[in-house]
Amino acid sequence: MIKFGVVNLIKKSYFLLILIFFVQCTSQGEEVILKDYQWVDRILLIYSKNQEFVDAQLEYLSQPNELIERDLVVIYRENEKFKISSDGLKTINTLDSESINNINNKFFLKEETRILLLGKDGLIKISSDNILNSKYIYEIIDEMPMRKLEINQK
């Protein structure tokens, strides 16, 4: 009877180790693009299969200085590609397919439309399927503790 209990414990421990290893590997893979920005920048993800929706949201973000002031990196979907800008939408680069897959897997962007604001801590601060006014986005950011520290340090 004791042998049976020990064998069960070993099986459970082995399973737990495999599970921990799997979760660790998965987490590292999903963070490829985003880990570079954590604790440095905030990220606004704009995803929609409707290009008019993306264009309308980008139109609300047409104040480059406001984006730069808040360390806001914008990542958006455009014609089957993901674009990224970290300088107030002045310079736009295309993300590689691995980064795109990682974002899709991490944030489940298989829905038709989604806008996510990630804080510098990497946590989701806003999740919406509607176009967001830039003033609303900036107000949310300005209420974040890290942003308040940034304002006080200037």
Short mmCIF file of C-alpha atoms in Angstrom, two decimals:
data_model
loop_
_atom_site.label_atom_id
_atom_site.label_comp_id
_atom_site.label_asym_id
_atom_site.label_seq_id
_atom_site.Cartn_x
_atom_site.Cartn_y
_atom_site.Cartn_z
CA MET A 1 0.00 0.00 0.00
CA ILE A 2 2.87 2.40 0.76
CA LYS A 3 4.49 1.55 -2.60
CA PHE A 4 1.28 2.47 -4.41
CA GLY A 5 1.19 5.89 -2.66
CA VAL A 6 4.84 6.61 -3.51
CA VAL A 7 4.34 5.62 -7.16
CA ASN A 8 1.30 7.89 -7.38
CA LEU A 9 3.26 10.75 -5.83
CA ILE A 10 6.11 10.26 -8.33
CA LYS A 11 3.65 10.22 -11.26
CA LYS A 12 1.97 13.39 -10.03
CA SER A 13 5.33 15.11 -9.49
CA TYR A 14 6.52 14.11 -12.96
CA PHE A 15 3.31 15.41 -14.52
CA LEU A 16 3.63 18.68 -12.59
CA LEU A 17 7.23 19.16 -13.80
CA ILE A 18 6.19 18.59 -17.41
CA LEU A 19 3.30 21.03 -17.01
CA ILE A 20 5.57 23.71 -15.51
CA PHE A 21 8.11 23.22 -18.31
CA PHE A 22 5.37 23.50 -20.96
CA VAL A 23 3.91 26.67 -19.45
CA GLN A 24 7.38 28.23 -19.14
CA CYS A 25 8.25 27.48 -22.78
CA THR A 26 4.90 28.76 -24.00
CA SER A 27 5.17 31.98 -22.01
CA GLN A 28 8.64 32.72 -23.30
CA GLY A 29 7.54 32.16 -26.91
CA GLU A 30 4.54 34.46 -26.62
CA GLU A 31 6.57 37.31 -25.16
CA VAL A 32 9.06 37.61 -28.03
CA ILE A 33 7.90 41.01 -29.29
CA LEU A 34 6.31 42.38 -26.14
CA LYS A 35 9.10 41.72 -23.64
CA ASP A 36 11.23 44.33 -25.37
CA TYR A 37 8.69 46.98 -24.39
CA GLN A 38 7.74 45.89 -20.88
CA TRP A 39 8.66 48.51 -18.25
CA VAL A 40 9.75 50.85 -21.07
CA ASP A 41 6.68 51.58 -23.21
CA ARG A 42 2.92 51.25 -23.23
CA ILE A 43 1.40 49.44 -26.19
CA LEU A 44 -1.81 50.12 -28.08
CA LEU A 45 -2.85 47.11 -30.18
CA ILE A 46 -5.41 47.83 -32.89
CA TYR A 47 -6.75 44.76 -34.61
CA SER A 48 -9.57 44.51 -37.09
CA LYS A 49 -10.21 42.78 -40.38
CA ASN A 50 -12.09 45.95 -41.30
CA GLN A 51 -9.46 48.40 -42.57
CA GLU A 52 -11.85 51.34 -42.21
CA PHE A 53 -12.04 50.64 -38.45
CA VAL A 54 -8.24 50.61 -38.13
CA ASP A 55 -7.91 53.80 -40.19
CA ALA A 56 -10.57 55.55 -38.09
CA GLN A 57 -8.80 54.59 -34.85
CA LEU A 58 -5.44 55.74 -36.21
CA GLU A 59 -7.05 59.06 -37.18
CA TYR A 60 -7.84 59.64 -33.49
CA LEU A 61 -4.14 59.14 -32.71
CA SER A 62 -2.89 61.85 -35.04
CA GLN A 63 -1.09 63.84 -32.31
CA PRO A 64 2.47 62.44 -32.43
CA ASN A 65 3.69 64.45 -29.44
CA GLU A 66 0.92 63.04 -27.21
CA LEU A 67 1.88 59.48 -28.16
CA ILE A 68 5.59 60.11 -27.62
CA GLU A 69 4.96 61.92 -24.31
CA ARG A 70 3.15 58.84 -22.99
CA ASP A 71 5.69 56.31 -24.34
CA LEU A 72 2.94 54.76 -26.46
CA VAL A 73 3.92 52.21 -29.10
CA VAL A 74 1.15 51.58 -31.63
CA ILE A 75 0.78 48.16 -33.25
CA TYR A 76 -2.00 47.75 -35.80
CA ARG A 77 -3.20 45.44 -38.53
CA GLU A 78 -3.10 46.75 -42.07
CA ASN A 79 -3.93 44.61 -45.10
CA GLU A 80 -2.95 41.26 -43.53
CA LYS A 81 0.25 42.72 -42.04
CA PHE A 82 1.01 44.16 -38.62
CA LYS A 83 2.63 47.57 -38.47
CA ILE A 84 4.44 49.12 -35.50
CA SER A 85 5.43 52.67 -34.61
CA SER A 86 7.19 53.96 -31.53
CA ASP A 87 7.64 57.58 -32.59
CA GLY A 88 4.11 58.95 -32.73
CA LEU A 89 3.24 57.25 -36.04
CA LYS A 90 5.98 59.14 -37.91
CA THR A 91 7.95 55.99 -38.77
CA ILE A 92 6.09 52.75 -39.43
CA ASN A 93 7.70 49.34 -39.70
CA THR A 94 6.24 45.92 -40.51
CA LEU A 95 6.40 43.18 -37.90
CA ASP A 96 7.74 39.76 -38.83
CA SER A 97 5.36 36.79 -38.98
CA GLU A 98 6.69 35.26 -35.72
CA SER A 99 5.88 38.44 -33.82
CA ILE A 100 2.42 38.55 -35.41
CA ASN A 101 1.71 34.97 -34.38
CA ASN A 102 2.93 35.67 -30.86
CA ILE A 103 0.60 38.67 -30.53
CA ASN A 104 -2.32 36.68 -31.93
CA ASN A 105 -1.66 33.79 -29.54
CA LYS A 106 -1.14 35.99 -26.48
CA PHE A 107 -4.12 38.27 -26.95
CA PHE A 108 -6.46 35.95 -28.85
CA LEU A 109 -6.91 38.42 -31.70
CA LYS A 110 -8.97 35.96 -33.69
CA GLU A 111 -12.01 38.15 -33.09
CA GLU A 112 -13.15 40.56 -35.76
CA THR A 113 -12.12 43.68 -33.89
CA ARG A 114 -10.18 44.46 -30.72
CA ILE A 115 -8.28 47.41 -29.28
CA LEU A 116 -6.03 46.75 -26.30
CA LEU A 117 -4.01 49.16 -24.22
CA LEU A 118 -1.16 47.50 -22.32
CA GLY A 119 0.54 49.31 -19.48
CA LYS A 120 4.29 49.29 -18.98
CA ASP A 121 3.71 46.33 -16.66
CA GLY A 122 2.37 44.36 -19.63
CA LEU A 123 -1.17 44.13 -18.24
CA ILE A 124 -4.27 45.01 -20.23
CA LYS A 125 -5.65 48.41 -19.17
CA ILE A 126 -8.31 48.82 -21.88
CA SER A 127 -10.03 46.18 -24.00
CA SER A 128 -12.62 47.38 -26.46
CA ASP A 129 -14.26 46.46 -29.72
CA ASN A 130 -15.20 50.08 -30.40
CA ILE A 131 -13.14 53.00 -31.68
CA LEU A 132 -11.64 54.90 -28.76
CA ASN A 133 -11.26 58.64 -28.55
CA SER A 134 -7.61 59.60 -28.02
CA LYS A 135 -8.61 61.83 -25.10
CA TYR A 136 -10.08 58.79 -23.34
CA ILE A 137 -6.91 56.75 -23.98
CA TYR A 138 -4.70 59.56 -22.67
CA GLU A 139 -6.88 60.00 -19.58
CA ILE A 140 -6.57 56.30 -18.75
CA ILE A 141 -2.80 56.45 -19.24
CA ASP A 142 -2.47 59.63 -17.19
CA GLU A 143 -4.21 57.94 -14.25
CA MET A 144 -1.71 55.07 -14.19
CA PRO A 145 0.70 55.16 -11.22
CA MET A 146 3.80 54.94 -13.43
CA ARG A 147 2.55 57.80 -15.59
CA LYS A 148 1.94 59.94 -12.51
CA LEU A 149 5.54 59.31 -11.46
CA GLU A 150 6.74 60.28 -14.94
CA ILE A 151 4.79 63.54 -14.78
CA ASN A 152 6.14 64.37 -11.30
CA GLN A 153 9.73 63.68 -12.38
CA LYS A 154 9.53 66.23 -15.21
#
